[in-house]
XYZ file of C-alpha atoms in Angstrom:
285
model
C 138.313 -78.954 192.491
C 139.386 -80.343 189.326
C 143.231 -79.149 187.919
C 142.352 -77.344 184.965
C 139.734 -75.250 186.479
C 142.600 -74.108 189.319
C 144.846 -73.609 186.346
C 142.275 -71.188 184.715
C 141.703 -69.125 188.121
C 145.520 -69.068 188.550
C 146.530 -67.426 184.857
C 143.557 -65.111 185.181
C 145.378 -64.447 188.547
C 148.979 -63.830 187.262
C 147.518 -61.669 184.498
C 145.528 -59.026 187.371
C 148.224 -59.841 189.528
C 150.800 -57.836 186.315
C 148.409 -55.534 184.923
C 146.820 -54.201 188.688
C 143.436 -53.987 186.098
C 140.851 -56.289 186.115
C 139.604 -54.714 182.470
C 143.261 -54.965 181.520
C 142.918 -58.699 182.179
C 139.943 -59.056 180.472
C 141.486 -58.110 177.151
C 144.530 -59.911 177.578
C 142.587 -63.246 178.604
C 139.753 -62.216 175.739
C 137.063 -62.909 177.943
C 134.520 -60.606 179.983
C 135.217 -58.618 183.115
C 132.358 -60.035 184.862
C 134.263 -63.136 184.480
C 138.184 -62.385 185.555
C 136.051 -60.818 189.014
C 134.095 -64.157 189.161
C 137.120 -66.576 188.665
C 139.336 -64.158 191.682
C 136.577 -64.496 193.813
C 136.444 -68.224 193.161
C 140.036 -68.313 194.021
C 139.803 -66.205 197.048
C 137.155 -68.314 198.295
C 138.670 -71.573 197.761
C 141.938 -70.426 199.281
C 140.412 -68.119 202.164
C 142.385 -65.454 201.443
C 142.205 -61.770 199.884
C 144.166 -61.232 196.785
C 143.264 -57.729 195.621
C 141.476 -54.959 197.182
C 139.793 -53.177 195.261
C 139.380 -49.545 196.062
C 136.914 -48.325 193.544
C 140.105 -47.057 191.396
C 140.911 -49.012 187.439
C 143.908 -50.277 189.777
C 143.667 -52.567 192.160
C 145.667 -53.349 195.269
C 147.788 -56.298 195.985
C 147.761 -58.328 199.408
C 150.664 -59.760 200.790
C 149.200 -63.333 200.510
C 148.760 -62.580 196.529
C 152.388 -61.419 196.614
C 153.227 -65.181 198.098
C 151.240 -66.670 195.437
C 152.491 -64.651 192.491
C 155.980 -65.246 193.959
C 155.186 -69.730 193.015
C 152.284 -69.847 190.454
C 154.705 -68.204 187.893
C 156.504 -71.281 188.142
C 153.747 -73.429 188.556
C 152.469 -72.425 185.526
C 155.946 -72.492 183.521
C 155.899 -75.957 184.419
C 152.732 -76.982 183.526
C 153.191 -75.465 180.022
C 156.223 -77.441 179.820
C 155.247 -80.248 181.124
C 152.135 -80.284 178.384
C 154.465 -79.248 175.577
C 156.857 -81.990 176.194
C 153.267 -84.496 175.920
C 152.426 -83.072 172.563
C 155.878 -83.793 170.828
C 156.840 -87.734 169.961
C 159.352 -89.165 170.466
C 162.003 -86.588 170.875
C 160.850 -83.846 173.394
C 161.359 -80.255 171.702
C 161.829 -77.642 174.089
C 160.447 -73.714 173.283
C 162.820 -71.211 174.167
C 161.695 -67.356 174.012
C 164.518 -64.462 173.577
C 164.076 -60.925 174.466
C 166.793 -58.260 173.374
C 167.095 -55.294 173.574
C 167.410 -52.984 170.236
C 171.235 -52.760 169.625
C 171.662 -56.248 170.552
C 168.923 -57.470 168.483
C 169.923 -55.509 165.590
C 173.721 -56.134 165.318
C 175.098 -59.094 167.894
C 171.892 -61.555 167.946
C 171.766 -62.355 164.444
C 175.679 -64.403 164.406
C 174.350 -65.706 167.804
C 171.053 -67.015 166.831
C 172.420 -69.013 163.338
C 174.700 -70.326 166.127
C 172.364 -71.744 168.438
C 170.005 -72.729 166.146
C 172.855 -75.241 164.775
C 173.920 -75.850 168.330
C 170.500 -76.934 169.591
C 168.235 -78.583 167.021
C 165.968 -79.660 169.591
C 165.019 -75.815 170.522
C 162.816 -74.073 169.259
C 163.483 -70.337 169.276
C 161.455 -67.418 168.969
C 162.883 -64.054 169.416
C 160.848 -60.456 170.787
C 162.651 -56.781 170.577
C 162.157 -54.420 173.575
C 163.509 -52.198 176.054
C 165.806 -53.059 178.812
C 163.380 -52.490 181.119
C 160.847 -54.698 179.451
C 163.266 -57.646 179.073
C 163.920 -57.510 182.924
C 159.978 -57.379 183.342
C 159.617 -60.395 180.771
C 161.924 -62.653 182.319
C 160.708 -62.306 185.824
C 156.972 -62.495 184.378
C 158.301 -65.809 182.633
C 157.323 -64.510 179.348
C 161.140 -64.964 177.811
C 163.516 -67.680 178.930
C 166.564 -65.189 178.210
C 166.520 -61.963 178.141
C 169.890 -59.712 177.121
C 169.859 -55.723 177.940
C 172.247 -53.015 177.799
C 171.870 -51.144 181.272
C 172.879 -53.194 184.879
C 169.357 -54.146 185.643
C 168.662 -56.442 188.382
C 166.329 -58.079 190.151
C 166.202 -60.755 193.224
C 165.125 -63.620 191.023
C 167.113 -63.675 188.016
C 170.577 -63.839 187.483
C 172.626 -61.369 185.437
C 176.209 -62.304 183.432
C 177.818 -59.602 181.644
C 178.492 -60.933 178.187
C 180.377 -58.425 176.100
C 181.491 -54.513 176.332
C 179.947 -51.931 173.738
C 181.457 -48.557 173.234
C 178.970 -45.423 172.530
C 179.876 -42.834 170.154
C 178.611 -39.416 168.815
C 176.888 -39.454 165.530
C 175.975 -37.117 163.158
C 176.436 -32.892 163.590
C 175.748 -31.386 166.982
C 175.771 -28.114 165.596
C 172.443 -28.682 163.221
C 170.888 -31.324 166.178
C 168.395 -31.927 167.085
C 169.039 -34.278 169.492
C 167.249 -38.023 168.490
C 167.239 -39.888 171.934
C 165.491 -43.217 173.126
C 162.826 -43.481 176.032
C 164.053 -43.298 179.354
C 163.674 -46.803 180.421
C 165.837 -48.289 177.250
C 169.881 -49.049 177.993
C 171.671 -46.137 176.135
C 169.159 -42.966 177.310
C 171.012 -43.323 180.956
C 174.231 -42.212 179.215
C 172.664 -39.356 176.109
C 171.110 -37.555 179.144
C 174.601 -38.354 180.997
C 176.282 -36.499 177.990
C 173.772 -33.778 177.407
C 174.008 -32.714 181.202
C 178.112 -32.374 181.173
C 178.224 -30.568 178.075
C 175.436 -28.462 179.466
C 173.559 -28.485 176.067
C 169.960 -27.700 176.140
C 168.852 -28.242 172.319
C 165.933 -29.655 170.684
C 165.109 -33.294 171.707
C 163.284 -35.635 169.420
C 161.963 -39.216 171.392
C 162.106 -41.996 168.919
C 161.619 -45.837 170.583
C 163.350 -47.801 167.542
C 167.293 -47.659 167.393
C 167.169 -48.475 163.633
C 164.752 -45.490 163.117
C 167.349 -43.248 164.874
C 169.990 -44.935 162.605
C 168.578 -44.123 159.480
C 167.757 -40.466 160.334
C 171.109 -40.027 160.830
C 172.373 -41.851 157.609
C 170.582 -39.370 155.813
C 172.386 -36.381 157.512
C 169.500 -34.927 160.176
C 169.925 -34.926 163.981
C 172.531 -36.523 166.006
C 172.505 -39.069 168.709
C 174.482 -41.153 170.873
C 174.351 -45.170 169.440
C 176.526 -47.590 169.578
C 179.736 -47.885 167.747
C 178.092 -51.283 166.387
C 175.229 -49.276 164.945
C 177.649 -46.128 163.036
C 178.576 -47.851 160.114
C 178.546 -45.395 157.447
C 177.616 -42.153 159.998
C 180.165 -39.407 160.589
C 180.834 -39.998 164.513
C 183.253 -39.735 167.275
C 184.234 -42.282 169.776
C 183.333 -40.955 173.228
C 185.871 -41.752 176.005
C 185.648 -45.025 178.706
C 182.867 -43.907 181.110
C 181.163 -44.053 177.702
C 181.975 -47.848 176.969
C 178.595 -50.160 178.555
C 177.927 -53.785 178.981
C 175.375 -56.599 177.510
C 174.032 -58.556 180.157
C 172.393 -62.019 179.826
C 169.601 -62.357 182.278
C 167.823 -65.314 182.860
C 165.546 -67.015 186.117
C 167.472 -68.597 188.877
C 165.008 -71.410 188.533
C 164.698 -73.149 185.260
C 163.008 -76.178 183.929
C 164.771 -77.565 181.174
C 168.248 -78.376 181.157
C 168.611 -77.096 177.363
C 167.455 -73.807 178.385
C 170.308 -74.015 181.001
C 172.940 -74.975 178.318
C 171.486 -72.388 175.963
C 172.419 -69.759 178.201
C 176.465 -71.350 179.091
C 177.055 -71.283 175.206
C 175.943 -67.738 174.852
C 178.580 -66.805 177.402
C 180.659 -68.610 176.117
C 180.320 -67.570 172.207
C 180.117 -63.473 173.697
C 183.188 -63.940 175.534
C 185.302 -65.475 172.503
C 184.042 -62.485 169.866
C 184.380 -60.203 173.131
C 188.172 -61.097 173.417
C 188.654 -61.491 169.348
C 186.996 -57.124 169.241
C 189.297 -56.046 172.289
C 192.265 -57.483 170.663
C 191.871 -55.999 167.386
C 191.700 -52.692 168.670
C 194.522 -53.007 171.298
């Protein structure tokens, strides 16, 4: 059995496990569905176990053996990718760090932080993906991002979560005019918007918008109202909500990491955010 062939099968297994769908896996991997099925079957034969239960439905069921294999495979694939990157570089090792950030953090905190990271860690090549909080957590779990920033206290067994700084929410726009501009239910601010509407017994037209900047743009044009971060409310009529509408930003990283530089980045982020949070807290007292 060639090592490269086994890694190909394991990569296919990883995608099928995450999508629970052979057809979606084939689209992601750019191979045919019969090839996906064949590779999974060969992997099952090699390991002498069943990984997926094919019930005739679009989604397949995973077996307990697949659960165990997945936990080991994601780390193994990460190590292989890092090894490949290392041997492709010249004398200086270049580390790649993919950051997943939820919308408010990405727009209003990440830019100055990213500049500091770039200057502090010249050997690290950073890339950024914007998504909602739940998607960030899942991306960290699935090893598609190395560090994640979220706006709600989500957790997972194999993930470390660190509070970074506070974020005050405000009521922006005119609630007498509406409509209410709300994020999707997996975003960080949705919980607070839903709670506000329930507490105030508000039953008004709602427009779901899966992007903070679109909501802010509409508010600046005098359209709608929304619960948003105070950081995003500059130039918009707003009122600060009470302390129960104060949330935290969190840093997410896996409990196991291959490179010390990623750990050093995480520690630098925590220190930088703490200094910024203390500065803001002191200014508002």
